[in-house]
Amino acid sequence: MMTAPLLRLESLSKSFGQVTVARDLALSLGQGEALGIVGPNGAGKSSLFAMISGDLRPDAGTVWLDGRDVTGAPPHARTRAGIGRTYQVPRPFSHLTVFENVLVCAHQGAGLHGKQAWSQAMDVLERTGLADLANTAAGRLTLLQRKRLEVARALGTGPRLLLLDEVAGGLTEPEVAELVEVIRRLHADGLGIVWIEHVVHALVKTVARMICLAGGDVVADGEPVAVLADAKVRELYLGGVMEGEES
Ligand SMILES: Nc1ncnc2c1ncn2[C@@H]1O[C@H](COP(=O)(O)OP(=O)(O)OP(=O)(O)O)[C@@H](O)[C@H]1O
């Protein structure tokens, strides 16, 4: 029997008045695949995540997870079904510790209790390099640590599909390299990943496939190097050089 794709978007459409964020969009992601998404500001990238995670209802079209139609499912049901996401603006519980923040996600997102929730949270802290900061209040973290915590909170919900929204933004080059290592390991462990990122070179080091979104549609889809060399993609970026690509 053929395995269903991890994620399939079929004829997805969404507009806010005159602004179209998805235009009959189709996309399929295999089990354990890592996909990068680039595209100019306002291309509809975050809106796409919102439609996958259930924060935004498409006007038309279907979202399939593991062959199941989840289009009508609310966000918490999609989290239970295996979709974990980060947000561009992280909002951890700043008065809670790093461990407690992830524990809440294991409890609420994955429905785990007691020892199971504890061991899931500890495992996630190890995988994201936050174990030494387990007892630090989230409000005291540096930007890199906050970005790691955002990934950790998404992982706490026990996803099979992880949606990363610009987690490398604002970091120094060595910090980007550290984050890339964390994400590469998650992917190597079999997690399906979709990563929206303006820091293009971080994507190139992590994913084997990239798409470029513009005007609510996929304008290029393929190997990262080929997508970045695509004439349509280069035209979308002023000067033809994308942020971070030169390094
Ligand atoms: N809830 C909303 N109501 C009205 N317009 C919205 C809403 N959400 C997004 N938009 C508009 O839709 C367009 C696409 O936004 P979106 O955040 O999806 O783009 P993006 O590709 O993620 O951009 P960026 O790279 O800047 O994060 C923008 O013009 C935005 O202003």
PDB file of C-alpha atoms and ligand atoms in Angstrom:
ATOM      1  CA  MET A   1       0.000   0.000   0.000  1.00  0.00           C
ATOM      2  CA  MET A   2       1.285   3.476  -0.855  1.00  0.00           C
ATOM      3  CA  THR A   3       1.891   5.771   2.111  1.00  0.00           C
ATOM      4  CA  ALA A   4      -0.085   9.010   1.997  1.00  0.00           C
ATOM      5  CA  PRO A   5       1.968  12.206   1.887  1.00  0.00           C
ATOM      6  CA  LEU A   6       2.598  13.763   5.289  1.00  0.00           C
ATOM      7  CA  LEU A   7       0.943  16.962   4.075  1.00  0.00           C
ATOM      8  CA  ARG A   8      -1.064  17.728   0.977  1.00  0.00           C
ATOM      9  CA  LEU A   9      -2.619  21.057   0.092  1.00  0.00           C
ATOM     10  CA  GLU A  10      -5.195  20.906  -2.645  1.00  0.00           C
ATOM     11  CA  SER A  11      -6.553  23.974  -4.492  1.00  0.00           C
ATOM     12  CA  LEU A  12      -6.075  26.211  -1.464  1.00  0.00           C
ATOM     13  CA  SER A  13      -7.472  29.736  -1.893  1.00  0.00           C
ATOM     14  CA  LYS A  14      -7.654  32.629   0.535  1.00  0.00           C
ATOM     15  CA  SER A  15      -8.095  36.388   0.121  1.00  0.00           C
ATOM     16  CA  PHE A  16      -8.289  39.308   2.508  1.00  0.00           C
ATOM     17  CA  GLY A  17     -10.317  41.761   0.426  1.00  0.00           C
ATOM     18  CA  GLN A  18      -8.117  42.606  -2.562  1.00  0.00           C
ATOM     19  CA  VAL A  19      -5.103  40.762  -1.137  1.00  0.00           C
ATOM     20  CA  THR A  20      -4.835  37.148  -2.289  1.00  0.00           C
ATOM     21  CA  VAL A  21      -2.623  35.052  -0.014  1.00  0.00           C
ATOM     22  CA  ALA A  22      -3.370  31.676  -1.646  1.00  0.00           C
ATOM     23  CA  ARG A  23      -4.456  31.189  -5.238  1.00  0.00           C
ATOM     24  CA  ASP A  24      -5.526  27.636  -6.067  1.00  0.00           C
ATOM     25  CA  LEU A  25      -2.335  26.508  -4.367  1.00  0.00           C
ATOM     26  CA  ALA A  26      -1.233  22.875  -4.491  1.00  0.00           C
ATOM     27  CA  LEU A  27       1.627  21.363  -2.498  1.00  0.00           C
ATOM     28  CA  SER A  28       2.618  17.919  -1.315  1.00  0.00           C
ATOM     29  CA  LEU A  29       5.199  16.960   1.311  1.00  0.00           C
ATOM     30  CA  GLY A  30       6.447  13.410   1.760  1.00  0.00           C
ATOM     31  CA  GLN A  31       6.849  11.691   5.136  1.00  0.00           C
ATOM     32  CA  GLY A  32       9.965  13.047   6.843  1.00  0.00           C
ATOM     33  CA  GLU A  33      10.700  15.518   4.033  1.00  0.00           C
ATOM     34  CA  ALA A  34      12.263  18.937   4.737  1.00  0.00           C
ATOM     35  CA  LEU A  35      10.978  21.820   2.626  1.00  0.00           C
ATOM     36  CA  GLY A  36      12.141  25.437   2.637  1.00  0.00           C
ATOM     37  CA  ILE A  37       9.848  28.318   1.712  1.00  0.00           C
ATOM     38  CA  VAL A  38      11.124  31.636   0.427  1.00  0.00           C
ATOM     39  CA  GLY A  39       9.229  34.544  -1.053  1.00  0.00           C
ATOM     40  CA  PRO A  40       9.017  38.323  -0.791  1.00  0.00           C
ATOM     41  CA  ASN A  41       7.353  40.079   2.136  1.00  0.00           C
ATOM     42  CA  GLY A  42       3.594  39.711   1.952  1.00  0.00           C
ATOM     43  CA  ALA A  43       3.786  36.671  -0.361  1.00  0.00           C
ATOM     44  CA  GLY A  44       1.431  34.724   1.896  1.00  0.00           C
ATOM     45  CA  LYS A  45       3.985  32.481   3.637  1.00  0.00           C
ATOM     46  CA  SER A  46       2.763  32.949   7.205  1.00  0.00           C
ATOM     47  CA  SER A  47      -0.845  32.783   6.018  1.00  0.00           C
ATOM     48  CA  LEU A  48      -0.045  29.404   4.488  1.00  0.00           C
ATOM     49  CA  PHE A  49       1.221  28.155   7.861  1.00  0.00           C
ATOM     50  CA  ALA A  50      -1.912  29.534   9.501  1.00  0.00           C
ATOM     51  CA  MET A  51      -4.057  27.525   7.086  1.00  0.00           C
ATOM     52  CA  ILE A  52      -2.024  24.377   7.768  1.00  0.00           C
ATOM     53  CA  SER A  53      -2.128  24.813  11.550  1.00  0.00           C
ATOM     54  CA  GLY A  54      -5.799  25.788  11.617  1.00  0.00           C
ATOM     55  CA  ASP A  55      -5.375  29.404  12.729  1.00  0.00           C
ATOM     56  CA  LEU A  56      -6.832  30.566   9.404  1.00  0.00           C
ATOM     57  CA  ARG A  57      -9.679  29.015   7.432  1.00  0.00           C
ATOM     58  CA  PRO A  58      -9.137  28.904   3.645  1.00  0.00           C
ATOM     59  CA  ASP A  59     -11.913  30.253   1.399  1.00  0.00           C
ATOM     60  CA  ALA A  60     -11.636  27.058  -0.638  1.00  0.00           C
ATOM     61  CA  GLY A  61      -9.494  23.958  -0.887  1.00  0.00           C
ATOM     62  CA  THR A  62      -8.398  21.093   1.330  1.00  0.00           C
ATOM     63  CA  VAL A  63      -5.612  20.452   3.836  1.00  0.00           C
ATOM     64  CA  TRP A  64      -4.699  16.759   4.149  1.00  0.00           C
ATOM     65  CA  LEU A  65      -2.489  15.390   6.906  1.00  0.00           C
ATOM     66  CA  ASP A  66      -1.452  11.745   6.458  1.00  0.00           C
ATOM     67  CA  GLY A  67      -4.335  11.325   4.011  1.00  0.00           C
ATOM     68  CA  ARG A  68      -6.887  12.750   6.460  1.00  0.00           C
ATOM     69  CA  ASP A  69      -8.878  15.866   5.608  1.00  0.00           C
ATOM     70  CA  VAL A  70      -8.191  18.289   8.490  1.00  0.00           C
ATOM     71  CA  THR A  71      -9.531  21.427   6.768  1.00  0.00           C
ATOM     72  CA  GLY A  72     -12.379  21.816   9.243  1.00  0.00           C
ATOM     73  CA  ALA A  73     -10.373  20.803  12.321  1.00  0.00           C
ATOM     74  CA  PRO A  74      -9.557  23.484  14.919  1.00  0.00           C
ATOM     75  CA  PRO A  75      -5.899  24.240  15.799  1.00  0.00           C
ATOM     76  CA  HIS A  76      -5.792  22.076  18.958  1.00  0.00           C
ATOM     77  CA  ALA A  77      -7.076  19.059  17.007  1.00  0.00           C
ATOM     78  CA  ARG A  78      -4.385  19.591  14.361  1.00  0.00           C
ATOM     79  CA  THR A  79      -1.747  19.817  17.083  1.00  0.00           C
ATOM     80  CA  ARG A  80      -2.971  16.455  18.396  1.00  0.00           C
ATOM     81  CA  ALA A  81      -2.925  15.120  14.852  1.00  0.00           C
ATOM     82  CA  GLY A  82       0.796  15.908  14.610  1.00  0.00           C
ATOM     83  CA  ILE A  83       1.263  19.498  13.405  1.00  0.00           C
ATOM     84  CA  GLY A  84       3.579  21.663  15.514  1.00  0.00           C
ATOM     85  CA  ARG A  85       4.383  25.265  14.653  1.00  0.00           C
ATOM     86  CA  THR A  86       6.469  28.201  15.755  1.00  0.00           C
ATOM     87  CA  TYR A  87       5.384  31.807  15.482  1.00  0.00           C
ATOM     88  CA  GLN A  88       7.363  34.747  14.081  1.00  0.00           C
ATOM     89  CA  VAL A  89       6.813  36.576  17.345  1.00  0.00           C
ATOM     90  CA  PRO A  90       7.428  34.040  20.127  1.00  0.00           C
ATOM     91  CA  ARG A  91       5.121  34.386  23.120  1.00  0.00           C
ATOM     92  CA  PRO A  92       6.460  32.032  25.770  1.00  0.00           C
ATOM     93  CA  PHE A  93       5.152  32.275  29.326  1.00  0.00           C
ATOM     94  CA  SER A  94       7.972  34.546  30.460  1.00  0.00           C
ATOM     95  CA  HIS A  95       7.443  33.954  34.194  1.00  0.00           C
ATOM     96  CA  LEU A  96       7.599  30.163  33.759  1.00  0.00           C
ATOM     97  CA  THR A  97      10.891  28.287  33.426  1.00  0.00           C
ATOM     98  CA  VAL A  98      12.106  26.889  30.116  1.00  0.00           C
ATOM     99  CA  PHE A  99      11.180  23.398  31.308  1.00  0.00           C
ATOM    100  CA  GLU A 100       7.707  24.474  32.422  1.00  0.00           C
ATOM    101  CA  ASN A 101       7.073  26.149  29.067  1.00  0.00           C
ATOM    102  CA  VAL A 102       7.789  22.916  27.213  1.00  0.00           C
ATOM    103  CA  LEU A 103       5.928  20.850  29.814  1.00  0.00           C
ATOM    104  CA  VAL A 104       2.778  22.921  29.196  1.00  0.00           C
ATOM    105  CA  CYS A 105       3.042  22.090  25.480  1.00  0.00           C
ATOM    106  CA  ALA A 106       3.572  18.369  26.186  1.00  0.00           C
ATOM    107  CA  HIS A 107       0.533  18.445  28.446  1.00  0.00           C
ATOM    108  CA  GLN A 108      -1.829  20.633  26.396  1.00  0.00           C
ATOM    109  CA  GLY A 109      -0.552  19.868  22.913  1.00  0.00           C
ATOM    110  CA  ALA A 110       0.313  16.184  23.136  1.00  0.00           C
ATOM    111  CA  GLY A 111      -2.157  15.333  25.912  1.00  0.00           C
ATOM    112  CA  LEU A 112       0.586  13.763  28.038  1.00  0.00           C
ATOM    113  CA  HIS A 113       0.477  13.628  31.816  1.00  0.00           C
ATOM    114  CA  GLY A 114       2.816  13.031  34.732  1.00  0.00           C
ATOM    115  CA  LYS A 115       6.013  11.133  33.995  1.00  0.00           C
ATOM    116  CA  GLN A 116       5.357  10.923  30.237  1.00  0.00           C
ATOM    117  CA  ALA A 117       4.977  14.700  29.924  1.00  0.00           C
ATOM    118  CA  TRP A 118       8.117  15.210  32.018  1.00  0.00           C
ATOM    119  CA  SER A 119      10.234  12.855  29.944  1.00  0.00           C
ATOM    120  CA  GLN A 120       8.944  14.335  26.668  1.00  0.00           C
ATOM    121  CA  ALA A 121       9.820  17.842  27.897  1.00  0.00           C
ATOM    122  CA  MET A 122      13.299  16.747  29.047  1.00  0.00           C
ATOM    123  CA  ASP A 123      13.930  14.958  25.761  1.00  0.00           C
ATOM    124  CA  VAL A 124      12.949  18.089  23.808  1.00  0.00           C
ATOM    125  CA  LEU A 125      15.248  20.278  25.923  1.00  0.00           C
ATOM    126  CA  GLU A 126      18.132  17.921  25.162  1.00  0.00           C
ATOM    127  CA  ARG A 127      17.382  17.943  21.441  1.00  0.00           C
ATOM    128  CA  THR A 128      17.208  21.740  21.301  1.00  0.00           C
ATOM    129  CA  GLY A 129      20.274  22.373  23.462  1.00  0.00           C
ATOM    130  CA  LEU A 130      18.278  23.945  26.273  1.00  0.00           C
ATOM    131  CA  ALA A 131      18.797  21.337  29.007  1.00  0.00           C
ATOM    132  CA  ASP A 132      21.218  23.552  30.960  1.00  0.00           C
ATOM    133  CA  LEU A 133      18.620  26.327  30.986  1.00  0.00           C
ATOM    134  CA  ALA A 134      15.735  24.132  32.143  1.00  0.00           C
ATOM    135  CA  ASN A 135      15.243  26.108  35.361  1.00  0.00           C
ATOM    136  CA  THR A 136      15.763  29.575  33.874  1.00  0.00           C
ATOM    137  CA  ALA A 137      12.727  31.825  33.508  1.00  0.00           C
ATOM    138  CA  ALA A 138      11.850  32.195  29.811  1.00  0.00           C
ATOM    139  CA  GLY A 139      11.800  35.970  30.208  1.00  0.00           C
ATOM    140  CA  ARG A 140      15.557  35.925  30.911  1.00  0.00           C
ATOM    141  CA  LEU A 141      16.620  34.178  27.702  1.00  0.00           C
ATOM    142  CA  THR A 142      18.770  35.670  24.921  1.00  0.00           C
ATOM    143  CA  LEU A 143      17.314  35.897  21.393  1.00  0.00           C
ATOM    144  CA  LEU A 144      18.964  32.625  20.286  1.00  0.00           C
ATOM    145  CA  GLN A 145      17.706  30.879  23.410  1.00  0.00           C
ATOM    146  CA  ARG A 146      14.201  32.279  22.829  1.00  0.00           C
ATOM    147  CA  LYS A 147      14.287  30.986  19.249  1.00  0.00           C
ATOM    148  CA  ARG A 148      15.355  27.580  20.541  1.00  0.00           C
ATOM    149  CA  LEU A 149      12.563  27.680  23.084  1.00  0.00           C
ATOM    150  CA  GLU A 150      10.063  28.473  20.328  1.00  0.00           C
ATOM    151  CA  VAL A 151      11.236  25.342  18.480  1.00  0.00           C
ATOM    152  CA  ALA A 152      11.205  23.382  21.762  1.00  0.00           C
ATOM    153  CA  ARG A 153       7.637  24.413  22.538  1.00  0.00           C
ATOM    154  CA  ALA A 154       6.508  23.255  19.092  1.00  0.00           C
ATOM    155  CA  LEU A 155       8.396  19.966  19.603  1.00  0.00           C
ATOM    156  CA  GLY A 156       6.832  19.556  23.037  1.00  0.00           C
ATOM    157  CA  THR A 157       3.509  18.890  21.338  1.00  0.00           C
ATOM    158  CA  GLY A 158       5.053  15.759  19.750  1.00  0.00           C
ATOM    159  CA  PRO A 159       4.661  16.697  16.071  1.00  0.00           C
ATOM    160  CA  ARG A 160       5.495  14.664  12.982  1.00  0.00           C
ATOM    161  CA  LEU A 161       5.282  17.856  10.934  1.00  0.00           C
ATOM    162  CA  LEU A 162       7.156  20.888  12.268  1.00  0.00           C
ATOM    163  CA  LEU A 163       6.388  24.328  10.794  1.00  0.00           C
ATOM    164  CA  LEU A 164       9.176  26.846  11.421  1.00  0.00           C
ATOM    165  CA  ASP A 165       8.407  30.519  10.761  1.00  0.00           C
ATOM    166  CA  GLU A 166      11.579  32.625  10.409  1.00  0.00           C
ATOM    167  CA  VAL A 167      13.383  31.140  13.390  1.00  0.00           C
ATOM    168  CA  ALA A 168      16.788  32.350  12.140  1.00  0.00           C
ATOM    169  CA  GLY A 169      15.817  36.021  11.806  1.00  0.00           C
ATOM    170  CA  GLY A 170      17.879  38.458  13.902  1.00  0.00           C
ATOM    171  CA  LEU A 171      20.552  35.917  14.871  1.00  0.00           C
ATOM    172  CA  THR A 172      24.311  36.327  14.347  1.00  0.00           C
ATOM    173  CA  GLU A 173      26.028  34.012  11.862  1.00  0.00           C
ATOM    174  CA  PRO A 174      27.422  31.628  14.541  1.00  0.00           C
ATOM    175  CA  GLU A 175      23.969  31.536  16.145  1.00  0.00           C
ATOM    176  CA  VAL A 176      22.341  30.714  12.804  1.00  0.00           C
ATOM    177  CA  ALA A 177      24.856  27.870  12.402  1.00  0.00           C
ATOM    178  CA  GLU A 178      23.910  26.503  15.853  1.00  0.00           C
ATOM    179  CA  LEU A 179      20.212  26.636  15.039  1.00  0.00           C
ATOM    180  CA  VAL A 180      20.777  24.958  11.675  1.00  0.00           C
ATOM    181  CA  GLU A 181      22.511  22.089  13.508  1.00  0.00           C
ATOM    182  CA  VAL A 182      19.512  21.640  15.807  1.00  0.00           C
ATOM    183  CA  ILE A 183      17.080  21.602  12.878  1.00  0.00           C
ATOM    184  CA  ARG A 184      19.241  19.280  10.780  1.00  0.00           C
ATOM    185  CA  ARG A 185      19.307  16.786  13.637  1.00  0.00           C
ATOM    186  CA  LEU A 186      15.522  16.948  14.022  1.00  0.00           C
ATOM    187  CA  HIS A 187      15.176  16.220  10.329  1.00  0.00           C
ATOM    188  CA  ALA A 188      17.723  13.386  10.524  1.00  0.00           C
ATOM    189  CA  ASP A 189      15.574  11.887  13.295  1.00  0.00           C
ATOM    190  CA  GLY A 190      12.713  11.638  10.779  1.00  0.00           C
ATOM    191  CA  LEU A 191      10.690  14.760  11.471  1.00  0.00           C
ATOM    192  CA  GLY A 192       8.905  16.385   8.531  1.00  0.00           C
ATOM    193  CA  ILE A 193       9.844  20.063   8.389  1.00  0.00           C
ATOM    194  CA  VAL A 194       8.539  23.099   6.513  1.00  0.00           C
ATOM    195  CA  TRP A 195      10.723  26.135   7.147  1.00  0.00           C
ATOM    196  CA  ILE A 196       9.871  29.690   6.059  1.00  0.00           C
ATOM    197  CA  GLU A 197      13.075  31.711   6.150  1.00  0.00           C
ATOM    198  CA  HIS A 198      14.567  34.902   4.765  1.00  0.00           C
ATOM    199  CA  VAL A 199      18.058  33.756   5.848  1.00  0.00           C
ATOM    200  CA  VAL A 200      18.344  31.690   2.707  1.00  0.00           C
ATOM    201  CA  HIS A 201      21.735  30.111   3.310  1.00  0.00           C
ATOM    202  CA  ALA A 202      20.384  28.526   6.504  1.00  0.00           C
ATOM    203  CA  LEU A 203      17.681  26.852   4.429  1.00  0.00           C
ATOM    204  CA  VAL A 204      20.135  25.690   1.790  1.00  0.00           C
ATOM    205  CA  LYS A 205      22.156  23.872   4.478  1.00  0.00           C
ATOM    206  CA  THR A 206      19.068  22.100   5.819  1.00  0.00           C
ATOM    207  CA  VAL A 207      16.538  21.254   3.108  1.00  0.00           C
ATOM    208  CA  ALA A 208      16.737  19.271  -0.113  1.00  0.00           C
ATOM    209  CA  ARG A 209      13.718  21.014  -1.596  1.00  0.00           C
ATOM    210  CA  MET A 210      12.608  24.625  -1.723  1.00  0.00           C
ATOM    211  CA  ILE A 211       9.584  26.489  -3.023  1.00  0.00           C
ATOM    212  CA  CYS A 212       9.180  30.183  -3.723  1.00  0.00           C
ATOM    213  CA  LEU A 213       5.788  31.715  -2.989  1.00  0.00           C
ATOM    214  CA  ALA A 214       4.552  34.912  -4.598  1.00  0.00           C
ATOM    215  CA  GLY A 215       1.083  36.290  -5.065  1.00  0.00           C
ATOM    216  CA  GLY A 216      -0.365  33.310  -3.214  1.00  0.00           C
ATOM    217  CA  ASP A 217       1.069  30.721  -5.559  1.00  0.00           C
ATOM    218  CA  VAL A 218       4.119  28.493  -5.943  1.00  0.00           C
ATOM    219  CA  VAL A 219       6.345  30.112  -8.592  1.00  0.00           C
ATOM    220  CA  ALA A 220       9.255  27.659  -8.291  1.00  0.00           C
ATOM    221  CA  ASP A 221       9.681  24.224  -6.711  1.00  0.00           C
ATOM    222  CA  GLY A 222      12.798  22.073  -6.704  1.00  0.00           C
ATOM    223  CA  GLU A 223      16.350  21.799  -5.418  1.00  0.00           C
ATOM    224  CA  PRO A 224      17.309  24.958  -3.498  1.00  0.00           C
ATOM    225  CA  VAL A 225      20.137  25.903  -5.853  1.00  0.00           C
ATOM    226  CA  ALA A 226      17.841  25.591  -8.880  1.00  0.00           C
ATOM    227  CA  VAL A 227      15.021  27.548  -7.227  1.00  0.00           C
ATOM    228  CA  LEU A 228      17.388  30.375  -6.224  1.00  0.00           C
ATOM    229  CA  ALA A 229      18.751  30.515  -9.768  1.00  0.00           C
ATOM    230  CA  ASP A 230      15.258  30.644 -11.293  1.00  0.00           C
ATOM    231  CA  ALA A 231      14.693  33.844 -13.278  1.00  0.00           C
ATOM    232  CA  LYS A 232      11.198  34.399 -11.821  1.00  0.00           C
ATOM    233  CA  VAL A 233      12.538  34.022  -8.287  1.00  0.00           C
ATOM    234  CA  ARG A 234      15.450  36.392  -8.850  1.00  0.00           C
ATOM    235  CA  GLU A 235      13.126  38.972 -10.354  1.00  0.00           C
ATOM    236  CA  LEU A 236      11.062  38.943  -7.162  1.00  0.00           C
ATOM    237  CA  TYR A 237      14.060  40.057  -5.121  1.00  0.00           C
ATOM    238  CA  LEU A 238      15.341  43.573  -5.704  1.00  0.00           C
ATOM    239  CA  GLY A 239      18.881  43.482  -7.058  1.00  0.00           C
ATOM    240  CA  GLY A 240      18.606  39.767  -7.681  1.00  0.00           C
ATOM    241  CA  VAL A 241      20.456  38.805  -4.477  1.00  0.00           C
ATOM    242  CA  MET A 242      18.481  37.394  -1.592  1.00  0.00           C
ATOM    243  CA  GLU A 243      19.277  38.164   2.020  1.00  0.00           C
ATOM    244  CA  GLY A 244      22.000  35.891   3.337  1.00  0.00           C
ATOM    245  CA  GLU A 245      22.534  34.134   0.026  1.00  0.00           C
ATOM    246  CA  GLU A 246      25.866  35.842  -0.583  1.00  0.00           C
ATOM    247  CA  SER A 247      27.494  34.412   2.550  1.00  0.00           C
TER     248      SER A 247
HETATM  249  N1  LIG B   1      -5.741  38.621   9.143  1.00  0.00           N
HETATM  250  C1  LIG B   1      -5.433  39.382   8.090  1.00  0.00           C
HETATM  251  N2  LIG B   1      -6.285  40.343   7.661  1.00  0.00           N
HETATM  252  C2  LIG B   1      -5.994  41.099   6.582  1.00  0.00           C
HETATM  253  N3  LIG B   1      -4.874  40.972   5.840  1.00  0.00           N
HETATM  254  C3  LIG B   1      -3.992  40.044   6.227  1.00  0.00           C
HETATM  255  C4  LIG B   1      -4.223  39.191   7.356  1.00  0.00           C
HETATM  256  N4  LIG B   1      -3.166  38.349   7.482  1.00  0.00           N
HETATM  257  C5  LIG B   1      -2.319  38.653   6.481  1.00  0.00           C
HETATM  258  N5  LIG B   1      -2.807  39.663   5.735  1.00  0.00           N
HETATM  259  C6  LIG B   1      -2.158  40.244   4.550  1.00  0.00           C
HETATM  260  O1  LIG B   1      -1.851  39.186   3.671  1.00  0.00           O
HETATM  261  C7  LIG B   1      -0.600  39.392   3.033  1.00  0.00           C
HETATM  262  C8  LIG B   1       0.295  38.207   3.243  1.00  0.00           C
HETATM  263  O2  LIG B   1       0.694  38.156   4.611  1.00  0.00           O
HETATM  264  P1  LIG B   1       1.640  37.006   5.172  1.00  0.00           P
HETATM  265  O3  LIG B   1       1.967  37.382   6.590  1.00  0.00           O
HETATM  266  O4  LIG B   1       1.042  35.684   4.935  1.00  0.00           O
HETATM  267  O5  LIG B   1       2.915  37.182   4.253  1.00  0.00           O
HETATM  268  P2  LIG B   1       4.391  36.626   4.427  1.00  0.00           P
HETATM  269  O6  LIG B   1       4.780  36.047   3.121  1.00  0.00           O
HETATM  270  O7  LIG B   1       4.459  35.723   5.613  1.00  0.00           O
HETATM  271  O8  LIG B   1       5.214  37.958   4.694  1.00  0.00           O
HETATM  272  P3  LIG B   1       6.547  38.219   5.583  1.00  0.00           P
HETATM  273  O9  LIG B   1       7.694  37.620   4.835  1.00  0.00           O
HETATM  274  O10 LIG B   1       6.616  39.710   5.622  1.00  0.00           O
HETATM  275  O11 LIG B   1       6.326  37.595   6.935  1.00  0.00           O
HETATM  276  C9  LIG B   1      -0.051  40.704   3.602  1.00  0.00           C
HETATM  277  O12 LIG B   1      -0.356  41.734   2.672  1.00  0.00           O
HETATM  278  C10 LIG B   1      -0.819  40.881   4.876  1.00  0.00           C
HETATM  279  O13 LIG B   1      -0.974  42.249   5.202  1.00  0.00           O
END
